Amino acid sequence: MTSPNPGAASSRNGALIWIGVGAVIVVLGVAAIFFARGSGSDEVEGQTGSVEVGGSTTAPEGTSDTATVADVLPTYDATLTDDPAVGMTIPSVTGKDFEGNDITISGDDGKAKVILFVAHWCPHCQKEVPLLKEHLDDVPMPDDVELMTVSTSVKPGADNYPPQEWLEGEGWQAPVLADDENSSVAQAFGLSAFPYFVVVDADGKVVQRASGELTTDQFDALVEAAQG
Amino acid sequence: MDTDVVTLFFAMLATLAQLVVVAAVVLWLGSKASPAVDRAKRSVLAVVGPQALAMAAVVALVCTLGSLYLSEVAHFPPCELCWYQRIAMYPLVVVLGVAALRRDLGARITGSILAGIGACISIWHLLVERYPDLGSGSCDPTNPCSIKWVEEFGYLTIPGMALSGFALILVLLAAARPSSQEDPS
């Protein structure tokens, strides 16, 4: 009778460990295939195929100076005390809402507005939207200022996709323009961070811009600024 | 292959890694209090220890391939903190792979330092994901670290998977022992 060989036992144990690890990985792989949800179509939801971006087609009422009509606003820099976009006419953009209806944001309609840009995956937008929703339930927008929303930078697979489900889930009531895959509207308005606010007066000119989470008081100040 | 399947597979591997890490910590703590658990720990170390260095190298390789899949195939662009974690993880494949082939247990120190740094960055990334205000008050539209490309089982995001990998590597490096043939004692 021979005595047990420790080296052989160690090799056998080593082989068994690797076989066990391999088996577990195979089982997990099969389980992943079995349990993974279908990815569905590759079509990106919550995005407009293309949006039209252009300068204001007519000079705002009461003004004749068309030199300030811009194709795009300069990129917002929160560190600047004097925003170069202030006084510029906003670009006119036409796209679709989530239902596929045409929607236009323009300085030509003679209405002051606050334009909110959100991204479904942005945690700060995810906090700002319900905050504003609750606030607007208590303090609705004044009749002379319109709140418009642009859903942009859609990232399939990221948090809260698709954006329409997220905004509907939050009970968001303001009209929403779905930006295209190139975020053309966001770029035209000079977006540099989310959430992003562009305040426009009744003449279609930028009064103020802001980015990041705002308090309800700060939002109310933007609305007042839009009223002039 | 479908991205959902692959990310779920990675999440399952990460969960398995977490279970192993928790079991290792329980075994280690229990061994301080109970002689029976201490004997069990020694038995596990005797079996796993000689293979641990190679297993750590394999974990680093799987994590590396996983991160490359997520960026190059699934097209989830790595953010700044992701890159720092990659800087810690990718060299581990070479450091631990060569160490396993040469049976060089001295590489445990280098490996532990890299894995420890990577784990710290993963924890910070998880905090930024959970508490975005830690990063800034707004989201970078290009490639923010707070974006969650993957969230499996309601909690497991990409930095969570990376942390699981780093933690398992640390546990395996702590468990690494020479085989009985190499250790005359």
PDB file of N, CA and C in Angstrom, chain A residues 56-99:
ATOM      1  N   SER A  56     -34.376  83.604 -36.767  1.00  0.00           N
ATOM      2  CA  SER A  56     -35.747  84.080 -36.785  1.00  0.00           C
ATOM      3  C   SER A  56     -36.075  84.618 -38.176  1.00  0.00           C
ATOM      4  N   THR A  57     -37.220  84.216 -38.705  1.00  0.00           N
ATOM      5  CA  THR A  57     -37.540  84.572 -40.085  1.00  0.00           C
ATOM      6  C   THR A  57     -38.035  86.005 -40.204  1.00  0.00           C
ATOM      7  N   THR A  58     -38.594  86.513 -39.138  1.00  0.00           N
ATOM      8  CA  THR A  58     -39.035  87.913 -39.172  1.00  0.00           C
ATOM      9  C   THR A  58     -38.494  88.610 -37.945  1.00  0.00           C
ATOM     10  N   ALA A  59     -38.259  89.876 -38.105  1.00  0.00           N
ATOM     11  CA  ALA A  59     -37.773  90.629 -36.950  1.00  0.00           C
ATOM     12  C   ALA A  59     -38.877  90.704 -35.907  1.00  0.00           C
ATOM     13  N   PRO A  60     -38.539  90.624 -34.635  1.00  0.00           N
ATOM     14  CA  PRO A  60     -39.561  90.715 -33.606  1.00  0.00           C
ATOM     15  C   PRO A  60     -40.342  92.014 -33.718  1.00  0.00           C
ATOM     16  N   GLU A  61     -41.611  91.933 -33.388  1.00  0.00           N
ATOM     17  CA  GLU A  61     -42.487  93.109 -33.483  1.00  0.00           C
ATOM     18  C   GLU A  61     -41.915  94.238 -32.646  1.00  0.00           C
ATOM     19  N   GLY A  62     -41.945  95.420 -33.206  1.00  0.00           N
ATOM     20  CA  GLY A  62     -41.452  96.579 -32.462  1.00  0.00           C
ATOM     21  C   GLY A  62     -39.967  96.785 -32.625  1.00  0.00           C
ATOM     22  N   THR A  63     -39.314  95.905 -33.350  1.00  0.00           N
ATOM     23  CA  THR A  63     -37.886  96.108 -33.584  1.00  0.00           C
ATOM     24  C   THR A  63     -37.633  96.070 -35.077  1.00  0.00           C
ATOM     25  N   SER A  64     -36.616  96.708 -35.477  1.00  0.00           N
ATOM     26  CA  SER A  64     -36.252  96.655 -36.881  1.00  0.00           C
ATOM     27  C   SER A  64     -34.821  96.167 -37.046  1.00  0.00           C
ATOM     28  N   ASP A  65     -34.191  95.980 -35.923  1.00  0.00           N
ATOM     29  CA  ASP A  65     -32.783  95.602 -35.971  1.00  0.00           C
ATOM     30  C   ASP A  65     -32.678  94.082 -36.125  1.00  0.00           C
ATOM     31  N   THR A  66     -32.429  93.650 -37.320  1.00  0.00           N
ATOM     32  CA  THR A  66     -32.325  92.214 -37.553  1.00  0.00           C
ATOM     33  C   THR A  66     -30.906  91.703 -37.357  1.00  0.00           C
ATOM     34  N   ALA A  67     -29.979  92.602 -37.056  1.00  0.00           N
ATOM     35  CA  ALA A  67     -28.590  92.170 -36.899  1.00  0.00           C
ATOM     36  C   ALA A  67     -28.425  91.245 -35.708  1.00  0.00           C
ATOM     37  N   THR A  68     -29.346  91.349 -34.760  1.00  0.00           N
ATOM     38  CA  THR A  68     -29.205  90.512 -33.577  1.00  0.00           C
ATOM     39  C   THR A  68     -29.879  89.150 -33.742  1.00  0.00           C
ATOM     40  N   VAL A  69     -30.477  88.950 -34.883  1.00  0.00           N
ATOM     41  CA  VAL A  69     -31.109  87.645 -35.100  1.00  0.00           C
ATOM     42  C   VAL A  69     -30.011  86.610 -35.322  1.00  0.00           C
ATOM     43  N   ALA A  70     -30.011  85.586 -34.504  1.00  0.00           N
ATOM     44  CA  ALA A  70     -28.900  84.643 -34.523  1.00  0.00           C
ATOM     45  C   ALA A  70     -29.316  83.283 -35.054  1.00  0.00           C
ATOM     46  N   ASP A  71     -28.392  82.617 -35.714  1.00  0.00           N
ATOM     47  CA  ASP A  71     -28.640  81.218 -36.067  1.00  0.00           C
ATOM     48  C   ASP A  71     -28.492  80.345 -34.838  1.00  0.00           C
ATOM     49  N   VAL A  72     -27.477  80.621 -34.079  1.00  0.00           N
ATOM     50  CA  VAL A  72     -27.266  79.861 -32.843  1.00  0.00           C
ATOM     51  C   VAL A  72     -26.798  80.821 -31.751  1.00  0.00           C
ATOM     52  N   LEU A  73     -27.049  80.425 -30.531  1.00  0.00           N
ATOM     53  CA  LEU A  73     -26.565  81.203 -29.399  1.00  0.00           C
ATOM     54  C   LEU A  73     -25.179  80.687 -29.028  1.00  0.00           C
ATOM     55  N   PRO A  74     -24.322  81.570 -28.491  1.00  0.00           N
ATOM     56  CA  PRO A  74     -23.007  81.092 -28.051  1.00  0.00           C
ATOM     57  C   PRO A  74     -23.159  80.104 -26.894  1.00  0.00           C
ATOM     58  N   THR A  75     -22.198  79.215 -26.782  1.00  0.00           N
ATOM     59  CA  THR A  75     -22.238  78.219 -25.706  1.00  0.00           C
ATOM     60  C   THR A  75     -22.243  78.909 -24.352  1.00  0.00           C
ATOM     61  N   TYR A  76     -23.136  78.462 -23.494  1.00  0.00           N
ATOM     62  CA  TYR A  76     -23.298  79.109 -22.190  1.00  0.00           C
ATOM     63  C   TYR A  76     -22.100  78.824 -21.299  1.00  0.00           C
ATOM     64  N   ASP A  77     -21.574  79.891 -20.707  1.00  0.00           N
ATOM     65  CA  ASP A  77     -20.472  79.761 -19.759  1.00  0.00           C
ATOM     66  C   ASP A  77     -20.931  80.388 -18.448  1.00  0.00           C
ATOM     67  N   ALA A  78     -21.192  79.527 -17.473  1.00  0.00           N
ATOM     68  CA  ALA A  78     -21.749  80.002 -16.203  1.00  0.00           C
ATOM     69  C   ALA A  78     -20.778  80.888 -15.438  1.00  0.00           C
ATOM     70  N   THR A  79     -19.493  80.848 -15.798  1.00  0.00           N
ATOM     71  CA  THR A  79     -18.514  81.635 -15.038  1.00  0.00           C
ATOM     72  C   THR A  79     -18.476  83.097 -15.493  1.00  0.00           C
ATOM     73  N   LEU A  80     -19.073  83.379 -16.653  1.00  0.00           N
ATOM     74  CA  LEU A  80     -19.069  84.761 -17.152  1.00  0.00           C
ATOM     75  C   LEU A  80     -20.164  85.572 -16.467  1.00  0.00           C
ATOM     76  N   THR A  81     -19.829  86.757 -16.050  1.00  0.00           N
ATOM     77  CA  THR A  81     -20.843  87.611 -15.421  1.00  0.00           C
ATOM     78  C   THR A  81     -21.753  88.230 -16.483  1.00  0.00           C
ATOM     79  N   ASP A  82     -21.183  88.522 -17.665  1.00  0.00           N
ATOM     80  CA  ASP A  82     -21.987  89.072 -18.754  1.00  0.00           C
ATOM     81  C   ASP A  82     -22.154  88.006 -19.828  1.00  0.00           C
ATOM     82  N   ASP A  83     -23.361  87.459 -19.904  1.00  0.00           N
ATOM     83  CA  ASP A  83     -23.632  86.421 -20.899  1.00  0.00           C
ATOM     84  C   ASP A  83     -23.764  87.078 -22.267  1.00  0.00           C
ATOM     85  N   PRO A  84     -22.895  86.736 -23.225  1.00  0.00           N
ATOM     86  CA  PRO A  84     -22.968  87.380 -24.553  1.00  0.00           C
ATOM     87  C   PRO A  84     -24.265  87.086 -25.302  1.00  0.00           C
ATOM     88  N   ALA A  85     -25.007  86.073 -24.861  1.00  0.00           N
ATOM     89  CA  ALA A  85     -26.253  85.734 -25.568  1.00  0.00           C
ATOM     90  C   ALA A  85     -27.391  86.683 -25.201  1.00  0.00           C
ATOM     91  N   VAL A  86     -27.255  87.374 -24.074  1.00  0.00           N
ATOM     92  CA  VAL A  86     -28.340  88.258 -23.639  1.00  0.00           C
ATOM     93  C   VAL A  86     -28.557  89.355 -24.688  1.00  0.00           C
ATOM     94  N   GLY A  87     -29.798  89.498 -25.097  1.00  0.00           N
ATOM     95  CA  GLY A  87     -30.131  90.475 -26.127  1.00  0.00           C
ATOM     96  C   GLY A  87     -30.205  89.870 -27.519  1.00  0.00           C
ATOM     97  N   MET A  88     -29.684  88.665 -27.678  1.00  0.00           N
ATOM     98  CA  MET A  88     -29.747  88.008 -28.989  1.00  0.00           C
ATOM     99  C   MET A  88     -31.107  87.342 -29.166  1.00  0.00           C
ATOM    100  N   THR A  89     -31.566  87.303 -30.382  1.00  0.00           N
ATOM    101  CA  THR A  89     -32.829  86.615 -30.674  1.00  0.00           C
ATOM    102  C   THR A  89     -32.576  85.117 -30.752  1.00  0.00           C
ATOM    103  N   ILE A  90     -33.470  84.376 -30.155  1.00  0.00           N
ATOM    104  CA  ILE A  90     -33.272  82.922 -30.124  1.00  0.00           C
ATOM    105  C   ILE A  90     -33.468  82.334 -31.528  1.00  0.00           C
ATOM    106  N   PRO A  91     -32.807  81.229 -31.796  1.00  0.00           N
ATOM    107  CA  PRO A  91     -33.056  80.563 -33.071  1.00  0.00           C
ATOM    108  C   PRO A  91     -34.476  80.000 -33.115  1.00  0.00           C
ATOM    109  N   SER A  92     -34.996  79.900 -34.299  1.00  0.00           N
ATOM    110  CA  SER A  92     -36.305  79.286 -34.473  1.00  0.00           C
ATOM    111  C   SER A  92     -36.089  77.803 -34.771  1.00  0.00           C
ATOM    112  N   VAL A  93     -36.671  76.963 -33.961  1.00  0.00           N
ATOM    113  CA  VAL A  93     -36.477  75.524 -34.167  1.00  0.00           C
ATOM    114  C   VAL A  93     -37.833  74.842 -34.295  1.00  0.00           C
ATOM    115  N   THR A  94     -37.905  73.894 -35.186  1.00  0.00           N
ATOM    116  CA  THR A  94     -39.124  73.118 -35.375  1.00  0.00           C
ATOM    117  C   THR A  94     -38.777  71.638 -35.333  1.00  0.00           C
ATOM    118  N   GLY A  95     -39.489  70.924 -34.504  1.00  0.00           N
ATOM    119  CA  GLY A  95     -39.290  69.485 -34.409  1.00  0.00           C
ATOM    120  C   GLY A  95     -40.601  68.810 -34.091  1.00  0.00           C
ATOM    121  N   LYS A  96     -40.535  67.691 -33.410  1.00  0.00           N
ATOM    122  CA  LYS A  96     -41.738  66.935 -33.065  1.00  0.00           C
ATOM    123  C   LYS A  96     -41.809  66.773 -31.547  1.00  0.00           C
ATOM    124  N   ASP A  97     -43.053  66.663 -31.059  1.00  0.00           N
ATOM    125  CA  ASP A  97     -43.190  66.250 -29.668  1.00  0.00           C
ATOM    126  C   ASP A  97     -43.207  64.722 -29.629  1.00  0.00           C
ATOM    127  N   PHE A  98     -43.427  64.147 -28.441  1.00  0.00           N
ATOM    128  CA  PHE A  98     -43.346  62.686 -28.323  1.00  0.00           C
ATOM    129  C   PHE A  98     -44.473  61.975 -29.076  1.00  0.00           C
ATOM    130  N   GLU A  99     -45.543  62.702 -29.365  1.00  0.00           N
ATOM    131  CA  GLU A  99     -46.656  62.095 -30.111  1.00  0.00           C
ATOM    132  C   GLU A  99     -46.461  62.254 -31.614  1.00  0.00           C
TER     133      GLU A  99
END
